[in-house]
Amino acid sequence: KPRLLSKVRGGGADNLTLIDGVGNALEKRLFGIGIYHFDQIAKLTPEQAKWVGIAVGFPGRVERENWVEECKVLAEGGMTDHAKRVEEGKVSTLRVSKSDKGK
């Protein structure tokens, strides 16, 4: 089992919908088990990744969709192709994309 949090750090959770394959419902499931930040996923061991997949109801998804590698980039402030599409509003989420701010 990975290190889980009882609440978000720093006043707010990361936008986990920036991870390819994570939509609004899956983000809520991750929050529900105590995963709020990219660095938590970036630090998962293979065994912990397996546990997370099972805990959110999608066994093997973390590994199959390379969440750990994506989150290493996102945790460092970088952007993946998927994250860029989300921020540009090309992938629909309940989160406000950068392109929607100021409207």
Short mmCIF file of N, CA, C and O in Angstrom, two decimals:
data_model
loop_
_atom_site.label_atom_id
_atom_site.label_comp_id
_atom_site.label_asym_id
_atom_site.label_seq_id
_atom_site.Cartn_x
_atom_site.Cartn_y
_atom_site.Cartn_z
N LYS A 1 0.85 -1.18 0.00
CA LYS A 1 0.00 0.00 0.00
C LYS A 1 0.89 1.25 0.00
O LYS A 1 1.81 1.34 0.79
N PRO A 2 0.61 2.21 -0.88
CA PRO A 2 1.43 3.43 -0.92
C PRO A 2 1.11 4.36 0.24
O PRO A 2 0.12 4.17 0.96
N ARG A 3 1.91 5.40 0.37
CA ARG A 3 1.65 6.42 1.37
C ARG A 3 0.45 7.24 0.90
O ARG A 3 0.50 7.88 -0.15
N LEU A 4 -0.62 7.20 1.65
CA LEU A 4 -1.84 7.92 1.32
C LEU A 4 -2.00 9.09 2.27
O LEU A 4 -1.49 9.08 3.38
N LEU A 5 -2.70 10.11 1.82
CA LEU A 5 -2.90 11.31 2.63
C LEU A 5 -4.34 11.40 3.12
O LEU A 5 -5.26 10.97 2.42
N SER A 6 -4.53 11.99 4.29
CA SER A 6 -5.88 12.18 4.80
C SER A 6 -6.49 13.48 4.26
O SER A 6 -7.70 13.68 4.33
N LYS A 7 -5.63 14.37 3.74
CA LYS A 7 -6.11 15.61 3.14
C LYS A 7 -5.04 16.13 2.17
O LYS A 7 -3.90 15.67 2.19
N VAL A 8 -5.44 17.08 1.33
CA VAL A 8 -4.51 17.63 0.35
C VAL A 8 -3.42 18.44 1.03
O VAL A 8 -3.62 18.95 2.14
N ARG A 9 -2.28 18.54 0.36
CA ARG A 9 -1.20 19.39 0.86
C ARG A 9 -1.27 20.73 0.13
O ARG A 9 -1.74 20.81 -1.00
N GLY A 10 -0.79 21.77 0.77
CA GLY A 10 -0.63 23.05 0.11
C GLY A 10 -1.91 23.72 -0.36
O GLY A 10 -1.87 24.53 -1.28
N GLY A 11 -3.02 23.37 0.22
CA GLY A 11 -4.26 24.07 -0.09
C GLY A 11 -5.06 23.56 -1.27
O GLY A 11 -6.16 24.01 -1.50
N GLY A 12 -4.53 22.63 -2.05
CA GLY A 12 -5.32 22.13 -3.16
C GLY A 12 -4.70 20.91 -3.80
O GLY A 12 -3.49 20.74 -3.81
N ALA A 13 -5.57 20.08 -4.35
CA ALA A 13 -5.12 18.87 -5.04
C ALA A 13 -4.62 19.23 -6.43
O ALA A 13 -5.04 20.22 -7.02
N ASP A 14 -3.73 18.41 -6.95
CA ASP A 14 -3.31 18.55 -8.35
C ASP A 14 -4.47 18.15 -9.24
O ASP A 14 -5.35 17.38 -8.84
N ASN A 15 -4.46 18.63 -10.46
CA ASN A 15 -5.48 18.27 -11.45
C ASN A 15 -5.09 16.92 -12.04
O ASN A 15 -4.38 16.84 -13.03
N LEU A 16 -5.56 15.86 -11.42
CA LEU A 16 -5.18 14.52 -11.85
C LEU A 16 -5.77 14.14 -13.20
O LEU A 16 -5.34 13.17 -13.81
N THR A 17 -6.72 14.94 -13.72
CA THR A 17 -7.24 14.68 -15.06
C THR A 17 -6.19 15.01 -16.13
O THR A 17 -6.40 14.71 -17.30
N LEU A 18 -5.07 15.60 -15.73
CA LEU A 18 -3.97 15.82 -16.67
C LEU A 18 -3.24 14.52 -17.00
O LEU A 18 -2.47 14.46 -17.95
N ILE A 19 -3.52 13.47 -16.21
CA ILE A 19 -2.93 12.15 -16.46
C ILE A 19 -3.78 11.46 -17.52
O ILE A 19 -5.01 11.39 -17.39
N ASP A 20 -3.15 10.95 -18.56
CA ASP A 20 -3.87 10.27 -19.63
C ASP A 20 -4.64 9.08 -19.05
O ASP A 20 -4.07 8.25 -18.35
N GLY A 21 -5.93 9.03 -19.31
CA GLY A 21 -6.76 7.94 -18.81
C GLY A 21 -7.50 8.27 -17.53
O GLY A 21 -8.31 7.48 -17.07
N VAL A 22 -7.23 9.42 -16.94
CA VAL A 22 -7.91 9.81 -15.70
C VAL A 22 -8.93 10.89 -16.03
O VAL A 22 -8.57 12.00 -16.41
N GLY A 23 -10.19 10.53 -15.89
CA GLY A 23 -11.28 11.49 -16.07
C GLY A 23 -11.79 11.93 -14.72
O GLY A 23 -11.20 11.65 -13.68
N ASN A 24 -12.90 12.62 -14.75
CA ASN A 24 -13.46 13.17 -13.52
C ASN A 24 -13.79 12.10 -12.48
O ASN A 24 -13.48 12.26 -11.30
N ALA A 25 -14.43 11.02 -12.92
CA ALA A 25 -14.83 9.97 -11.97
C ALA A 25 -13.62 9.28 -11.36
O ALA A 25 -13.59 9.03 -10.15
N LEU A 26 -12.62 8.99 -12.17
CA LEU A 26 -11.43 8.32 -11.65
C LEU A 26 -10.63 9.25 -10.74
O LEU A 26 -10.08 8.81 -9.73
N GLU A 27 -10.60 10.53 -11.06
CA GLU A 27 -9.93 11.49 -10.17
C GLU A 27 -10.60 11.46 -8.80
O GLU A 27 -9.92 11.42 -7.77
N LYS A 28 -11.92 11.42 -8.76
CA LYS A 28 -12.65 11.36 -7.48
C LYS A 28 -12.30 10.08 -6.71
O LYS A 28 -12.16 10.10 -5.49
N ARG A 29 -12.16 8.98 -7.44
CA ARG A 29 -11.78 7.72 -6.78
C ARG A 29 -10.37 7.82 -6.19
O ARG A 29 -10.12 7.33 -5.08
N LEU A 30 -9.46 8.44 -6.92
CA LEU A 30 -8.10 8.62 -6.41
C LEU A 30 -8.12 9.50 -5.16
O LEU A 30 -7.47 9.19 -4.17
N PHE A 31 -8.87 10.59 -5.21
CA PHE A 31 -9.01 11.44 -4.03
C PHE A 31 -9.59 10.64 -2.87
O PHE A 31 -9.16 10.78 -1.72
N GLY A 32 -10.55 9.79 -3.17
CA GLY A 32 -11.22 8.99 -2.14
C GLY A 32 -10.30 8.03 -1.40
O GLY A 32 -10.55 7.70 -0.25
N ILE A 33 -9.23 7.58 -2.08
CA ILE A 33 -8.29 6.68 -1.39
C ILE A 33 -7.10 7.43 -0.80
O ILE A 33 -6.25 6.82 -0.17
N GLY A 34 -7.03 8.76 -1.02
CA GLY A 34 -5.95 9.54 -0.43
C GLY A 34 -4.82 9.89 -1.38
O GLY A 34 -3.72 10.20 -0.93
N ILE A 35 -5.07 9.86 -2.68
CA ILE A 35 -4.07 10.30 -3.65
C ILE A 35 -4.57 11.60 -4.27
O ILE A 35 -5.60 11.62 -4.95
N TYR A 36 -3.82 12.67 -4.00
CA TYR A 36 -4.20 14.01 -4.43
C TYR A 36 -3.14 14.69 -5.31
O TYR A 36 -3.43 15.72 -5.91
N HIS A 37 -1.94 14.15 -5.33
CA HIS A 37 -0.82 14.87 -5.94
C HIS A 37 -0.03 13.98 -6.90
O HIS A 37 0.12 12.77 -6.67
N PHE A 38 0.50 14.61 -7.95
CA PHE A 38 1.30 13.89 -8.94
C PHE A 38 2.48 13.16 -8.32
O PHE A 38 2.80 12.04 -8.69
N ASP A 39 3.14 13.81 -7.36
CA ASP A 39 4.33 13.17 -6.78
C ASP A 39 4.00 11.88 -6.04
O ASP A 39 4.83 10.98 -5.98
N GLN A 40 2.79 11.74 -5.53
CA GLN A 40 2.40 10.49 -4.88
C GLN A 40 2.41 9.35 -5.90
O GLN A 40 2.88 8.27 -5.61
N ILE A 41 1.88 9.62 -7.08
CA ILE A 41 1.84 8.59 -8.13
C ILE A 41 3.23 8.37 -8.70
O ILE A 41 3.63 7.24 -8.97
N ALA A 42 3.99 9.44 -8.86
CA ALA A 42 5.35 9.35 -9.42
C ALA A 42 6.25 8.44 -8.58
O ALA A 42 7.17 7.82 -9.10
N LYS A 43 5.97 8.34 -7.29
CA LYS A 43 6.81 7.57 -6.38
C LYS A 43 6.34 6.13 -6.16
O LYS A 43 6.93 5.39 -5.38
N LEU A 44 5.28 5.72 -6.86
CA LEU A 44 4.75 4.37 -6.65
C LEU A 44 5.73 3.29 -7.11
O LEU A 44 6.32 3.38 -8.19
N THR A 45 5.87 2.28 -6.29
CA THR A 45 6.61 1.08 -6.68
C THR A 45 5.67 0.24 -7.54
O THR A 45 4.45 0.47 -7.54
N PRO A 46 6.17 -0.76 -8.25
CA PRO A 46 5.26 -1.64 -9.02
C PRO A 46 4.17 -2.27 -8.16
O PRO A 46 3.02 -2.36 -8.59
N GLU A 47 4.51 -2.67 -6.95
CA GLU A 47 3.52 -3.29 -6.07
C GLU A 47 2.46 -2.27 -5.64
O GLU A 47 1.27 -2.58 -5.56
N GLN A 48 2.90 -1.05 -5.35
CA GLN A 48 1.96 0.00 -4.95
C GLN A 48 1.07 0.40 -6.11
O GLN A 48 -0.12 0.66 -5.93
N ALA A 49 1.62 0.46 -7.32
CA ALA A 49 0.83 0.78 -8.51
C ALA A 49 -0.28 -0.25 -8.70
O ALA A 49 -1.42 0.09 -9.01
N LYS A 50 0.07 -1.50 -8.48
CA LYS A 50 -0.92 -2.58 -8.58
C LYS A 50 -2.02 -2.37 -7.54
O LYS A 50 -3.21 -2.50 -7.86
N TRP A 51 -1.65 -2.03 -6.32
CA TRP A 51 -2.61 -1.79 -5.24
C TRP A 51 -3.56 -0.65 -5.62
O TRP A 51 -4.78 -0.76 -5.44
N VAL A 52 -3.01 0.45 -6.14
CA VAL A 52 -3.83 1.61 -6.52
C VAL A 52 -4.84 1.21 -7.60
O VAL A 52 -6.02 1.56 -7.50
N GLY A 53 -4.39 0.50 -8.60
CA GLY A 53 -5.30 0.06 -9.67
C GLY A 53 -6.47 -0.73 -9.14
O GLY A 53 -7.62 -0.52 -9.53
N ILE A 54 -6.18 -1.64 -8.24
CA ILE A 54 -7.23 -2.46 -7.64
C ILE A 54 -8.14 -1.58 -6.77
O ILE A 54 -9.37 -1.70 -6.83
N ALA A 55 -7.55 -0.68 -5.99
CA ALA A 55 -8.32 0.17 -5.08
C ALA A 55 -9.29 1.09 -5.81
O ALA A 55 -10.36 1.40 -5.28
N VAL A 56 -8.94 1.52 -7.01
CA VAL A 56 -9.84 2.41 -7.75
C VAL A 56 -10.72 1.65 -8.74
O VAL A 56 -11.50 2.25 -9.49
N GLY A 57 -10.59 0.34 -8.76
CA GLY A 57 -11.46 -0.48 -9.59
C GLY A 57 -10.99 -0.73 -11.01
O GLY A 57 -11.77 -1.17 -11.85
N PHE A 58 -9.72 -0.45 -11.28
CA PHE A 58 -9.16 -0.66 -12.61
C PHE A 58 -7.81 -1.36 -12.52
O PHE A 58 -6.76 -0.76 -12.78
N PRO A 59 -7.80 -2.65 -12.16
CA PRO A 59 -6.54 -3.37 -12.04
C PRO A 59 -5.71 -3.28 -13.32
O PRO A 59 -6.23 -3.44 -14.42
N GLY A 60 -4.43 -2.98 -13.16
CA GLY A 60 -3.50 -2.92 -14.28
C GLY A 60 -3.46 -1.61 -15.03
O GLY A 60 -2.58 -1.38 -15.86
N ARG A 61 -4.38 -0.73 -14.75
CA ARG A 61 -4.46 0.53 -15.51
C ARG A 61 -3.28 1.45 -15.23
O ARG A 61 -2.76 2.08 -16.16
N VAL A 62 -2.86 1.55 -14.00
CA VAL A 62 -1.73 2.43 -13.65
C VAL A 62 -0.50 2.04 -14.46
O VAL A 62 0.17 2.89 -15.05
N GLU A 63 -0.23 0.74 -14.52
CA GLU A 63 0.94 0.26 -15.25
C GLU A 63 0.74 0.37 -16.76
O GLU A 63 1.63 0.84 -17.48
N ARG A 64 -0.40 -0.04 -17.24
CA ARG A 64 -0.69 -0.07 -18.68
C ARG A 64 -0.63 1.33 -19.29
O ARG A 64 -0.17 1.51 -20.41
N GLU A 65 -1.10 2.33 -18.55
CA GLU A 65 -1.15 3.69 -19.07
C GLU A 65 0.03 4.55 -18.61
O GLU A 65 0.03 5.76 -18.83
N ASN A 66 1.01 3.92 -17.99
CA ASN A 66 2.27 4.59 -17.61
C ASN A 66 2.08 5.84 -16.75
O ASN A 66 2.74 6.85 -16.93
N TRP A 67 1.18 5.74 -15.77
CA TRP A 67 0.92 6.89 -14.91
C TRP A 67 2.16 7.33 -14.14
O TRP A 67 2.35 8.53 -13.94
N VAL A 68 2.98 6.40 -13.70
CA VAL A 68 4.16 6.76 -12.89
C VAL A 68 5.08 7.67 -13.70
O VAL A 68 5.51 8.72 -13.22
N GLU A 69 5.38 7.27 -14.93
CA GLU A 69 6.27 8.09 -15.78
C GLU A 69 5.63 9.44 -16.10
O GLU A 69 6.31 10.46 -16.07
N GLU A 70 4.34 9.45 -16.42
CA GLU A 70 3.65 10.72 -16.69
C GLU A 70 3.71 11.64 -15.48
O GLU A 70 3.96 12.83 -15.61
N CYS A 71 3.47 11.07 -14.31
CA CYS A 71 3.44 11.88 -13.10
C CYS A 71 4.81 12.40 -12.70
O CYS A 71 4.91 13.44 -12.06
N LYS A 72 5.85 11.70 -13.08
CA LYS A 72 7.21 12.23 -12.84
C LYS A 72 7.37 13.53 -13.60
O LYS A 72 7.91 14.50 -13.06
N VAL A 73 6.90 13.59 -14.82
CA VAL A 73 6.97 14.81 -15.64
C VAL A 73 6.09 15.91 -15.03
O VAL A 73 6.51 17.05 -14.83
N LEU A 74 4.85 15.55 -14.71
CA LEU A 74 3.89 16.52 -14.18
C LEU A 74 4.31 17.05 -12.80
O LEU A 74 4.15 18.23 -12.51
N ALA A 75 4.87 16.19 -11.97
CA ALA A 75 5.30 16.60 -10.63
C ALA A 75 6.44 17.61 -10.69
O ALA A 75 6.58 18.45 -9.79
N GLU A 76 7.23 17.55 -11.75
CA GLU A 76 8.35 18.48 -11.93
C GLU A 76 7.91 19.77 -12.63
O GLU A 76 8.75 20.62 -12.95
N GLY A 77 6.62 19.89 -12.92
CA GLY A 77 6.11 21.08 -13.58
C GLY A 77 6.09 20.99 -15.10
O GLY A 77 5.76 21.96 -15.78
N GLY A 78 6.47 19.83 -15.64
CA GLY A 78 6.45 19.63 -17.08
C GLY A 78 5.05 19.30 -17.57
O GLY A 78 4.11 19.16 -16.78
N MET A 79 4.92 19.18 -18.87
CA MET A 79 3.63 18.86 -19.48
C MET A 79 3.79 17.71 -20.45
O MET A 79 4.75 17.67 -21.23
N THR A 80 2.85 16.78 -20.43
CA THR A 80 2.79 15.70 -21.42
C THR A 80 1.87 16.16 -22.55
O THR A 80 1.17 17.17 -22.42
N ASP A 81 1.86 15.42 -23.64
CA ASP A 81 0.96 15.76 -24.75
C ASP A 81 -0.49 15.77 -24.28
O ASP A 81 -1.26 16.68 -24.62
N HIS A 82 -0.87 14.76 -23.49
CA HIS A 82 -2.25 14.71 -22.99
C HIS A 82 -2.55 15.91 -22.10
O HIS A 82 -3.60 16.54 -22.23
N ALA A 83 -1.65 16.24 -21.19
CA ALA A 83 -1.86 17.38 -20.28
C ALA A 83 -2.03 18.67 -21.08
O ALA A 83 -2.88 19.51 -20.74
N LYS A 84 -1.26 18.83 -22.14
CA LYS A 84 -1.40 20.03 -22.98
C LYS A 84 -2.78 20.09 -23.61
O LYS A 84 -3.40 21.15 -23.66
N ARG A 85 -3.27 18.94 -24.09
CA ARG A 85 -4.61 18.91 -24.70
C ARG A 85 -5.69 19.25 -23.68
O ARG A 85 -6.65 19.96 -23.99
N VAL A 86 -5.53 18.77 -22.44
CA VAL A 86 -6.50 19.09 -21.38
C VAL A 86 -6.47 20.60 -21.12
O VAL A 86 -7.51 21.26 -21.07
N GLU A 87 -5.28 21.15 -20.96
CA GLU A 87 -5.14 22.58 -20.67
C GLU A 87 -5.66 23.46 -21.80
O GLU A 87 -6.14 24.55 -21.57
N GLU A 88 -5.58 22.96 -23.03
CA GLU A 88 -6.08 23.71 -24.19
C GLU A 88 -7.59 23.55 -24.37
O GLU A 88 -8.17 24.14 -25.27
N GLY A 89 -8.22 22.74 -23.51
CA GLY A 89 -9.65 22.52 -23.60
C GLY A 89 -10.04 21.51 -24.67
O GLY A 89 -11.22 21.37 -25.00
N LYS A 90 -9.08 20.77 -25.20
CA LYS A 90 -9.36 19.78 -26.24
C LYS A 90 -9.82 18.44 -25.67
O LYS A 90 -10.30 17.59 -26.40
N VAL A 91 -9.63 18.26 -24.37
CA VAL A 91 -10.11 17.08 -23.66
C VAL A 91 -11.04 17.60 -22.58
O VAL A 91 -10.63 18.41 -21.75
N SER A 92 -12.26 17.16 -22.58
CA SER A 92 -13.27 17.67 -21.66
C SER A 92 -13.11 17.08 -20.26
O SER A 92 -13.03 15.86 -20.10
N THR A 93 -13.03 17.95 -19.27
CA THR A 93 -13.06 17.55 -17.86
C THR A 93 -13.89 18.58 -17.11
O THR A 93 -14.22 19.64 -17.66
N LEU A 94 -14.22 18.27 -15.88
CA LEU A 94 -14.94 19.24 -15.06
C LEU A 94 -14.01 20.33 -14.53
O LEU A 94 -14.48 21.33 -14.01
N ARG A 95 -12.72 20.11 -14.66
CA ARG A 95 -11.75 21.09 -14.22
C ARG A 95 -11.69 22.25 -15.21
O ARG A 95 -11.92 22.06 -16.40
N VAL A 96 -11.34 23.43 -14.76
CA VAL A 96 -11.20 24.59 -15.63
C VAL A 96 -9.83 24.52 -16.29
O VAL A 96 -8.81 24.44 -15.63
N SER A 97 -9.83 24.53 -17.62
CA SER A 97 -8.55 24.53 -18.34
C SER A 97 -8.01 25.95 -18.40
O SER A 97 -8.73 26.91 -18.20
N LYS A 98 -6.73 26.07 -18.68
CA LYS A 98 -6.12 27.39 -18.80
C LYS A 98 -6.79 28.21 -19.88
O LYS A 98 -6.92 29.41 -19.77
N SER A 99 -7.27 27.56 -20.93
CA SER A 99 -7.93 28.29 -22.01
C SER A 99 -9.30 28.83 -21.59
O SER A 99 -9.81 29.75 -22.20
N ASP A 100 -9.89 28.26 -20.52
CA ASP A 100 -11.20 28.72 -20.04
C ASP A 100 -11.08 29.85 -19.03
O ASP A 100 -12.06 30.55 -18.77
N LYS A 101 -9.93 30.03 -18.44
CA LYS A 101 -9.76 31.06 -17.41
C LYS A 101 -9.93 32.43 -18.04
O LYS A 101 -9.45 32.70 -19.12
N GLY A 102 -10.64 33.28 -17.34
CA GLY A 102 -10.85 34.63 -17.82
C GLY A 102 -12.07 34.78 -18.71
O GLY A 102 -12.34 35.86 -19.20
N LYS A 103 -12.80 33.69 -18.95
CA LYS A 103 -14.01 33.78 -19.78
C LYS A 103 -15.19 34.19 -18.95
O LYS A 103 -15.30 33.92 -17.82
#
